[in-house]
Amino acid sequence: MFSFFSKKREPIQLPFRTDIHCHIIPGVDDGSPDAATSADLIENMQRWGITRIIASPHVTQGTFENTPETLEPAFRELRDELDRRGNNIDISYSGEYRIDDFLKRRLDQGDIKLMPNGFIIIENSFLQEPWNIDRLIFDLQVRGMRPILAHPERYTYYFKKPNRYRKLHDAGLAFQINVLSLAGAYGKPEQKVAEQLIADGLVDYLGTDLHRARHVEAIDEYLRTKTAEKHFHALAGKLRNDIDFN
């Protein structure tokens, strides 16, 4: 007999312990608005098995022109809130750097906060591929930086040019896809492209891209599905989240 009280599947944990893409530095972008909310989000991340966070606040011309001077006070506020709660999670921050003139100025001024070992997350425009992305990849490498492209599965202009993914990756641009994309939170096309990137061996990192409580709910639900188990099985032994940032 069907029961309306059938028990939900227990959630599984994420297949990585270091999240390199989330928006939990309070009040600096379109993510968490305050330190208390950030700490709540982090506590949910810990339930998924996250033990280390390298936050990635937006650094975008005209909207979130963040610099270390704007980010450090917000980070300290968050660290104080976590300390008040007795939460000693390993947390730091870098940025999610949109490819625009603001990034160029920051590079020219040496005003970039890198991830450990010289890694940097860059983000394309959602409207069109940056005309200078190939040159930027080369220039970053010449500067000793190691670029990672945030959520390539969300740039719809690549969907009909799948060979472009391979060319960028072969040029030394690592790929980080979003757990939310695998969960279908942005739509079926993005989910399918993320799955194809996994199948093609082009996924180097996962990130939550967590901004708000609604994202927590989406990931919680996803982690109760057989789809998540399938995705994580396909990624077994391939993710570098817990390897590259020591």
PDB file of C-alpha atoms in Angstrom, residues 5-244:
ATOM      1  CA  PHE A   5       5.001   9.004   4.767  1.00  0.00           C
ATOM      2  CA  SER A   6       7.591   7.030   2.826  1.00  0.00           C
ATOM      3  CA  LYS A   7      11.090   7.878   3.997  1.00  0.00           C
ATOM      4  CA  LYS A   8      13.325   9.989   1.773  1.00  0.00           C
ATOM      5  CA  ARG A   9      16.692   8.672   0.684  1.00  0.00           C
ATOM      6  CA  GLU A  10      19.496   9.736   2.963  1.00  0.00           C
ATOM      7  CA  PRO A  11      21.754  12.320   1.303  1.00  0.00           C
ATOM      8  CA  ILE A  12      25.231  11.307   0.209  1.00  0.00           C
ATOM      9  CA  GLN A  13      28.229  13.572   0.697  1.00  0.00           C
ATOM     10  CA  LEU A  14      30.018  15.577  -1.943  1.00  0.00           C
ATOM     11  CA  PRO A  15      33.018  13.854  -3.567  1.00  0.00           C
ATOM     12  CA  PHE A  16      35.427  16.606  -2.473  1.00  0.00           C
ATOM     13  CA  ARG A  17      36.359  18.279   0.792  1.00  0.00           C
ATOM     14  CA  THR A  18      37.691  21.606  -0.557  1.00  0.00           C
ATOM     15  CA  ASP A  19      35.141  23.946  -2.127  1.00  0.00           C
ATOM     16  CA  ILE A  20      36.857  26.455  -4.417  1.00  0.00           C
ATOM     17  CA  HIS A  21      33.774  28.290  -5.702  1.00  0.00           C
ATOM     18  CA  CYS A  22      31.188  29.821  -3.395  1.00  0.00           C
ATOM     19  CA  HIS A  23      29.886  33.267  -2.481  1.00  0.00           C
ATOM     20  CA  ILE A  24      29.872  33.306   1.298  1.00  0.00           C
ATOM     21  CA  ILE A  25      32.010  36.398   2.005  1.00  0.00           C
ATOM     22  CA  PRO A  26      29.295  38.654   3.451  1.00  0.00           C
ATOM     23  CA  GLY A  27      28.014  41.762   1.716  1.00  0.00           C
ATOM     24  CA  VAL A  28      30.494  41.971  -1.155  1.00  0.00           C
ATOM     25  CA  ASP A  29      28.538  40.531  -4.105  1.00  0.00           C
ATOM     26  CA  ASP A  30      25.215  38.855  -4.904  1.00  0.00           C
ATOM     27  CA  GLY A  31      25.840  36.094  -2.394  1.00  0.00           C
ATOM     28  CA  SER A  32      25.429  36.110   1.366  1.00  0.00           C
ATOM     29  CA  PRO A  33      24.337  39.503   2.753  1.00  0.00           C
ATOM     30  CA  ASP A  34      25.776  39.199   6.265  1.00  0.00           C
ATOM     31  CA  ALA A  35      28.115  37.170   8.452  1.00  0.00           C
ATOM     32  CA  ALA A  36      25.364  35.243  10.241  1.00  0.00           C
ATOM     33  CA  THR A  37      23.886  34.058   6.944  1.00  0.00           C
ATOM     34  CA  SER A  38      27.359  33.117   5.713  1.00  0.00           C
ATOM     35  CA  ALA A  39      28.009  31.039   8.810  1.00  0.00           C
ATOM     36  CA  ASP A  40      24.660  29.281   8.356  1.00  0.00           C
ATOM     37  CA  LEU A  41      25.567  28.460   4.750  1.00  0.00           C
ATOM     38  CA  ILE A  42      28.948  27.137   5.832  1.00  0.00           C
ATOM     39  CA  GLU A  43      27.358  24.878   8.443  1.00  0.00           C
ATOM     40  CA  ASN A  44      25.248  23.349   5.679  1.00  0.00           C
ATOM     41  CA  MET A  45      28.345  22.875   3.534  1.00  0.00           C
ATOM     42  CA  GLN A  46      29.963  21.001   6.403  1.00  0.00           C
ATOM     43  CA  ARG A  47      27.032  18.588   6.442  1.00  0.00           C
ATOM     44  CA  TRP A  48      27.968  17.703   2.853  1.00  0.00           C
ATOM     45  CA  GLY A  49      31.525  16.855   3.899  1.00  0.00           C
ATOM     46  CA  ILE A  50      33.223  20.179   3.156  1.00  0.00           C
ATOM     47  CA  THR A  51      36.131  20.812   5.524  1.00  0.00           C
ATOM     48  CA  ARG A  52      37.937  23.592   3.644  1.00  0.00           C
ATOM     49  CA  ILE A  53      36.619  26.617   1.749  1.00  0.00           C
ATOM     50  CA  ILE A  54      38.409  28.945  -0.658  1.00  0.00           C
ATOM     51  CA  ALA A  55      35.656  31.487  -1.266  1.00  0.00           C
ATOM     52  CA  SER A  56      35.359  33.175  -4.662  1.00  0.00           C
ATOM     53  CA  PRO A  57      33.582  36.550  -4.413  1.00  0.00           C
ATOM     54  CA  HIS A  58      32.756  38.167  -7.741  1.00  0.00           C
ATOM     55  CA  VAL A  59      35.292  40.646  -9.100  1.00  0.00           C
ATOM     56  CA  THR A  60      33.435  42.334 -11.934  1.00  0.00           C
ATOM     57  CA  GLN A  61      33.670  45.735 -13.545  1.00  0.00           C
ATOM     58  CA  GLY A  62      30.817  48.090 -12.757  1.00  0.00           C
ATOM     59  CA  THR A  63      29.047  45.816 -10.279  1.00  0.00           C
ATOM     60  CA  PHE A  64      31.430  44.150  -7.830  1.00  0.00           C
ATOM     61  CA  GLU A  65      34.770  45.915  -8.201  1.00  0.00           C
ATOM     62  CA  ASN A  66      36.259  44.081  -5.247  1.00  0.00           C
ATOM     63  CA  THR A  67      39.887  44.337  -4.220  1.00  0.00           C
ATOM     64  CA  PRO A  68      41.763  42.837  -1.259  1.00  0.00           C
ATOM     65  CA  GLU A  69      41.013  46.106   0.561  1.00  0.00           C
ATOM     66  CA  THR A  70      37.255  45.613   0.247  1.00  0.00           C
ATOM     67  CA  LEU A  71      37.267  41.871   0.805  1.00  0.00           C
ATOM     68  CA  GLU A  72      39.537  41.570   3.844  1.00  0.00           C
ATOM     69  CA  PRO A  73      37.244  43.404   6.338  1.00  0.00           C
ATOM     70  CA  ALA A  74      34.269  41.290   5.226  1.00  0.00           C
ATOM     71  CA  PHE A  75      36.309  38.127   5.555  1.00  0.00           C
ATOM     72  CA  ARG A  76      37.400  39.106   9.072  1.00  0.00           C
ATOM     73  CA  GLU A  77      33.786  39.722  10.019  1.00  0.00           C
ATOM     74  CA  LEU A  78      32.919  36.215   8.856  1.00  0.00           C
ATOM     75  CA  ARG A  79      35.884  34.673  10.641  1.00  0.00           C
ATOM     76  CA  ASP A  80      34.814  36.422  13.862  1.00  0.00           C
ATOM     77  CA  GLU A  81      31.266  35.015  13.513  1.00  0.00           C
ATOM     78  CA  LEU A  82      32.609  31.511  12.934  1.00  0.00           C
ATOM     79  CA  ASP A  83      34.918  31.846  15.948  1.00  0.00           C
ATOM     80  CA  ARG A  84      31.978  33.014  18.055  1.00  0.00           C
ATOM     81  CA  ARG A  85      30.164  29.791  17.076  1.00  0.00           C
ATOM     82  CA  GLY A  86      33.211  27.668  17.831  1.00  0.00           C
ATOM     83  CA  ASN A  87      33.536  26.694  14.160  1.00  0.00           C
ATOM     84  CA  ASN A  88      37.185  26.334  13.189  1.00  0.00           C
ATOM     85  CA  ILE A  89      36.677  25.400   9.542  1.00  0.00           C
ATOM     86  CA  ASP A  90      39.648  26.175   7.292  1.00  0.00           C
ATOM     87  CA  ILE A  91      38.498  29.156   5.239  1.00  0.00           C
ATOM     88  CA  SER A  92      40.222  31.672   2.975  1.00  0.00           C
ATOM     89  CA  TYR A  93      39.299  33.574  -0.173  1.00  0.00           C
ATOM     90  CA  SER A  94      40.461  34.583  -3.623  1.00  0.00           C
ATOM     91  CA  GLY A  95      37.963  35.726  -6.270  1.00  0.00           C
ATOM     92  CA  GLU A  96      35.941  34.863  -9.333  1.00  0.00           C
ATOM     93  CA  TYR A  97      37.505  37.241 -11.837  1.00  0.00           C
ATOM     94  CA  ARG A  98      35.322  38.272 -14.785  1.00  0.00           C
ATOM     95  CA  ILE A  99      37.341  38.726 -17.973  1.00  0.00           C
ATOM     96  CA  ASP A 100      36.974  42.486 -18.422  1.00  0.00           C
ATOM     97  CA  ASP A 101      38.945  45.735 -18.221  1.00  0.00           C
ATOM     98  CA  PHE A 102      38.801  45.734 -14.422  1.00  0.00           C
ATOM     99  CA  LEU A 103      40.683  42.427 -14.379  1.00  0.00           C
ATOM    100  CA  LYS A 104      43.254  43.856 -16.793  1.00  0.00           C
ATOM    101  CA  ARG A 105      43.840  46.821 -14.474  1.00  0.00           C
ATOM    102  CA  ARG A 106      44.155  44.556 -11.448  1.00  0.00           C
ATOM    103  CA  LEU A 107      46.698  42.407 -13.287  1.00  0.00           C
ATOM    104  CA  ASP A 108      48.690  45.445 -14.415  1.00  0.00           C
ATOM    105  CA  GLN A 109      48.743  46.731 -10.838  1.00  0.00           C
ATOM    106  CA  GLY A 110      49.588  43.345  -9.329  1.00  0.00           C
ATOM    107  CA  ASP A 111      46.414  43.577  -7.263  1.00  0.00           C
ATOM    108  CA  ILE A 112      45.182  39.986  -7.562  1.00  0.00           C
ATOM    109  CA  LYS A 113      44.558  37.692  -4.608  1.00  0.00           C
ATOM    110  CA  LEU A 114      45.450  34.257  -5.903  1.00  0.00           C
ATOM    111  CA  MET A 115      44.469  30.878  -4.601  1.00  0.00           C
ATOM    112  CA  PRO A 116      47.285  28.682  -3.201  1.00  0.00           C
ATOM    113  CA  ASN A 117      49.902  27.590  -5.750  1.00  0.00           C
ATOM    114  CA  GLY A 118      49.063  30.392  -8.166  1.00  0.00           C
ATOM    115  CA  PHE A 119      45.577  29.270  -9.190  1.00  0.00           C
ATOM    116  CA  ILE A 120      43.022  31.855 -10.313  1.00  0.00           C
ATOM    117  CA  ILE A 121      39.338  31.404 -11.205  1.00  0.00           C
ATOM    118  CA  ILE A 122      38.236  33.387 -14.251  1.00  0.00           C
ATOM    119  CA  GLU A 123      34.721  33.848 -15.572  1.00  0.00           C
ATOM    120  CA  ASN A 124      33.462  34.556 -19.080  1.00  0.00           C
ATOM    121  CA  SER A 125      30.642  36.905 -19.936  1.00  0.00           C
ATOM    122  CA  PHE A 126      27.367  35.010 -20.287  1.00  0.00           C
ATOM    123  CA  LEU A 127      26.587  36.880 -23.518  1.00  0.00           C
ATOM    124  CA  GLN A 128      29.574  36.029 -25.683  1.00  0.00           C
ATOM    125  CA  GLU A 129      33.061  34.598 -25.442  1.00  0.00           C
ATOM    126  CA  PRO A 130      35.653  37.232 -24.537  1.00  0.00           C
ATOM    127  CA  TRP A 131      37.547  38.092 -27.703  1.00  0.00           C
ATOM    128  CA  ASN A 132      40.875  37.952 -25.856  1.00  0.00           C
ATOM    129  CA  ILE A 133      40.442  34.750 -23.850  1.00  0.00           C
ATOM    130  CA  ASP A 134      43.152  32.817 -25.693  1.00  0.00           C
ATOM    131  CA  ARG A 135      45.673  35.617 -25.147  1.00  0.00           C
ATOM    132  CA  LEU A 136      44.591  35.957 -21.508  1.00  0.00           C
ATOM    133  CA  ILE A 137      45.198  32.261 -20.836  1.00  0.00           C
ATOM    134  CA  PHE A 138      48.710  32.634 -22.243  1.00  0.00           C
ATOM    135  CA  ASP A 139      49.410  35.883 -20.369  1.00  0.00           C
ATOM    136  CA  LEU A 140      48.262  34.416 -17.049  1.00  0.00           C
ATOM    137  CA  GLN A 141      50.536  31.430 -17.550  1.00  0.00           C
ATOM    138  CA  VAL A 142      53.468  33.700 -18.399  1.00  0.00           C
ATOM    139  CA  ARG A 143      52.828  35.492 -15.082  1.00  0.00           C
ATOM    140  CA  GLY A 144      53.055  32.140 -13.306  1.00  0.00           C
ATOM    141  CA  MET A 145      49.317  31.851 -12.738  1.00  0.00           C
ATOM    142  CA  ARG A 146      47.203  28.748 -13.306  1.00  0.00           C
ATOM    143  CA  PRO A 147      43.769  29.680 -14.687  1.00  0.00           C
ATOM    144  CA  ILE A 148      40.557  27.797 -13.962  1.00  0.00           C
ATOM    145  CA  LEU A 149      37.397  28.584 -15.942  1.00  0.00           C
ATOM    146  CA  ALA A 150      34.320  28.828 -13.740  1.00  0.00           C
ATOM    147  CA  HIS A 151      31.255  26.836 -14.853  1.00  0.00           C
ATOM    148  CA  PRO A 152      31.990  26.346 -18.580  1.00  0.00           C
ATOM    149  CA  GLU A 153      28.722  24.420 -18.790  1.00  0.00           C
ATOM    150  CA  ARG A 154      26.784  27.671 -18.358  1.00  0.00           C
ATOM    151  CA  TYR A 155      28.120  29.520 -21.420  1.00  0.00           C
ATOM    152  CA  THR A 156      25.447  28.729 -23.965  1.00  0.00           C
ATOM    153  CA  TYR A 157      27.492  30.033 -26.925  1.00  0.00           C
ATOM    154  CA  TYR A 158      29.749  26.993 -26.524  1.00  0.00           C
ATOM    155  CA  PHE A 159      26.908  24.493 -26.765  1.00  0.00           C
ATOM    156  CA  LYS A 160      27.087  24.324 -30.563  1.00  0.00           C
ATOM    157  CA  LYS A 161      30.888  24.488 -30.548  1.00  0.00           C
ATOM    158  CA  PRO A 162      31.905  21.530 -28.356  1.00  0.00           C
ATOM    159  CA  ASN A 163      35.385  21.433 -29.916  1.00  0.00           C
ATOM    160  CA  ARG A 164      36.007  24.841 -28.362  1.00  0.00           C
ATOM    161  CA  TYR A 165      35.943  23.249 -24.929  1.00  0.00           C
ATOM    162  CA  ARG A 166      38.708  20.848 -25.916  1.00  0.00           C
ATOM    163  CA  LYS A 167      40.823  23.613 -27.447  1.00  0.00           C
ATOM    164  CA  LEU A 168      40.600  25.789 -24.326  1.00  0.00           C
ATOM    165  CA  HIS A 169      41.331  22.875 -22.022  1.00  0.00           C
ATOM    166  CA  ASP A 170      44.295  21.756 -24.127  1.00  0.00           C
ATOM    167  CA  ALA A 171      45.667  25.313 -23.898  1.00  0.00           C
ATOM    168  CA  GLY A 172      46.007  24.856 -20.134  1.00  0.00           C
ATOM    169  CA  LEU A 173      42.666  26.261 -18.962  1.00  0.00           C
ATOM    170  CA  ALA A 174      41.296  23.951 -16.262  1.00  0.00           C
ATOM    171  CA  PHE A 175      37.522  23.549 -15.929  1.00  0.00           C
ATOM    172  CA  GLN A 176      35.387  23.815 -12.787  1.00  0.00           C
ATOM    173  CA  ILE A 177      31.727  22.843 -13.086  1.00  0.00           C
ATOM    174  CA  ASN A 178      29.003  23.616 -10.578  1.00  0.00           C
ATOM    175  CA  VAL A 179      27.250  21.074  -8.391  1.00  0.00           C
ATOM    176  CA  LEU A 180      24.140  23.159  -9.006  1.00  0.00           C
ATOM    177  CA  SER A 181      24.493  22.499 -12.737  1.00  0.00           C
ATOM    178  CA  LEU A 182      24.633  18.757 -12.132  1.00  0.00           C
ATOM    179  CA  ALA A 183      21.560  19.165  -9.937  1.00  0.00           C
ATOM    180  CA  GLY A 184      19.672  20.734 -12.855  1.00  0.00           C
ATOM    181  CA  ALA A 185      19.250  24.018 -10.984  1.00  0.00           C
ATOM    182  CA  TYR A 186      20.059  26.112 -14.082  1.00  0.00           C
ATOM    183  CA  GLY A 187      18.152  23.930 -16.533  1.00  0.00           C
ATOM    184  CA  LYS A 188      18.430  20.696 -18.487  1.00  0.00           C
ATOM    185  CA  PRO A 189      20.779  22.013 -21.213  1.00  0.00           C
ATOM    186  CA  GLU A 190      23.373  23.087 -18.647  1.00  0.00           C
ATOM    187  CA  GLN A 191      23.038  19.767 -16.833  1.00  0.00           C
ATOM    188  CA  LYS A 192      23.547  17.811 -20.055  1.00  0.00           C
ATOM    189  CA  VAL A 193      26.614  19.854 -21.041  1.00  0.00           C
ATOM    190  CA  ALA A 194      28.106  19.336 -17.570  1.00  0.00           C
ATOM    191  CA  GLU A 195      27.547  15.591 -17.946  1.00  0.00           C
ATOM    192  CA  GLN A 196      29.176  15.638 -21.393  1.00  0.00           C
ATOM    193  CA  LEU A 197      32.210  17.488 -20.046  1.00  0.00           C
ATOM    194  CA  ILE A 198      32.566  14.759 -17.426  1.00  0.00           C
ATOM    195  CA  ALA A 199      32.269  12.066 -20.093  1.00  0.00           C
ATOM    196  CA  ASP A 200      34.913  13.845 -22.199  1.00  0.00           C
ATOM    197  CA  GLY A 201      37.358  13.959 -19.276  1.00  0.00           C
ATOM    198  CA  LEU A 202      37.407  17.752 -19.163  1.00  0.00           C
ATOM    199  CA  VAL A 203      36.295  18.338 -15.556  1.00  0.00           C
ATOM    200  CA  ASP A 204      39.095  19.143 -13.139  1.00  0.00           C
ATOM    201  CA  TYR A 205      37.149  20.621 -10.214  1.00  0.00           C
ATOM    202  CA  LEU A 206      33.652  20.846  -8.779  1.00  0.00           C
ATOM    203  CA  GLY A 207      32.353  23.857  -6.891  1.00  0.00           C
ATOM    204  CA  THR A 208      29.084  24.490  -5.108  1.00  0.00           C
ATOM    205  CA  ASP A 209      28.692  28.093  -6.386  1.00  0.00           C
ATOM    206  CA  LEU A 210      26.619  28.505  -3.235  1.00  0.00           C
ATOM    207  CA  HIS A 211      24.994  31.943  -2.861  1.00  0.00           C
ATOM    208  CA  ARG A 212      21.889  31.514  -0.724  1.00  0.00           C
ATOM    209  CA  ALA A 213      19.539  29.183   1.145  1.00  0.00           C
ATOM    210  CA  ARG A 214      17.689  28.223  -2.040  1.00  0.00           C
ATOM    211  CA  HIS A 215      20.940  26.735  -3.349  1.00  0.00           C
ATOM    212  CA  VAL A 216      21.303  24.739  -0.131  1.00  0.00           C
ATOM    213  CA  GLU A 217      17.868  23.238  -0.713  1.00  0.00           C
ATOM    214  CA  ALA A 218      18.689  22.377  -4.346  1.00  0.00           C
ATOM    215  CA  ILE A 219      21.942  20.640  -3.413  1.00  0.00           C
ATOM    216  CA  ASP A 220      20.337  18.842  -0.471  1.00  0.00           C
ATOM    217  CA  GLU A 221      17.683  17.421  -2.771  1.00  0.00           C
ATOM    218  CA  TYR A 222      20.244  16.480  -5.432  1.00  0.00           C
ATOM    219  CA  LEU A 223      22.370  14.577  -2.902  1.00  0.00           C
ATOM    220  CA  ARG A 224      19.388  12.312  -2.227  1.00  0.00           C
ATOM    221  CA  THR A 225      19.188  11.170  -5.856  1.00  0.00           C
ATOM    222  CA  LYS A 226      20.656   8.288  -7.793  1.00  0.00           C
ATOM    223  CA  THR A 227      21.663  10.902 -10.367  1.00  0.00           C
ATOM    224  CA  ALA A 228      24.180  12.306  -7.881  1.00  0.00           C
ATOM    225  CA  GLU A 229      25.575   8.837  -7.254  1.00  0.00           C
ATOM    226  CA  LYS A 230      25.978   8.347 -11.021  1.00  0.00           C
ATOM    227  CA  HIS A 231      27.737  11.686 -11.460  1.00  0.00           C
ATOM    228  CA  PHE A 232      30.112  11.131  -8.565  1.00  0.00           C
ATOM    229  CA  HIS A 233      30.952   7.633  -9.742  1.00  0.00           C
ATOM    230  CA  ALA A 234      31.899   9.069 -13.141  1.00  0.00           C
ATOM    231  CA  LEU A 235      34.137  11.638 -11.439  1.00  0.00           C
ATOM    232  CA  ALA A 236      35.871   9.180  -9.103  1.00  0.00           C
ATOM    233  CA  GLY A 237      39.636   9.675  -9.140  1.00  0.00           C
ATOM    234  CA  LYS A 238      39.440  12.676 -11.482  1.00  0.00           C
ATOM    235  CA  LEU A 239      38.744  15.682  -9.255  1.00  0.00           C
ATOM    236  CA  ARG A 240      41.677  17.794  -8.074  1.00  0.00           C
ATOM    237  CA  ASN A 241      39.893  19.868  -5.398  1.00  0.00           C
ATOM    238  CA  ASP A 242      41.725  18.196  -2.543  1.00  0.00           C
ATOM    239  CA  ILE A 243      45.093  17.965  -4.316  1.00  0.00           C
ATOM    240  CA  ASP A 244      46.051  21.290  -5.872  1.00  0.00           C
TER     241      ASP A 244
END
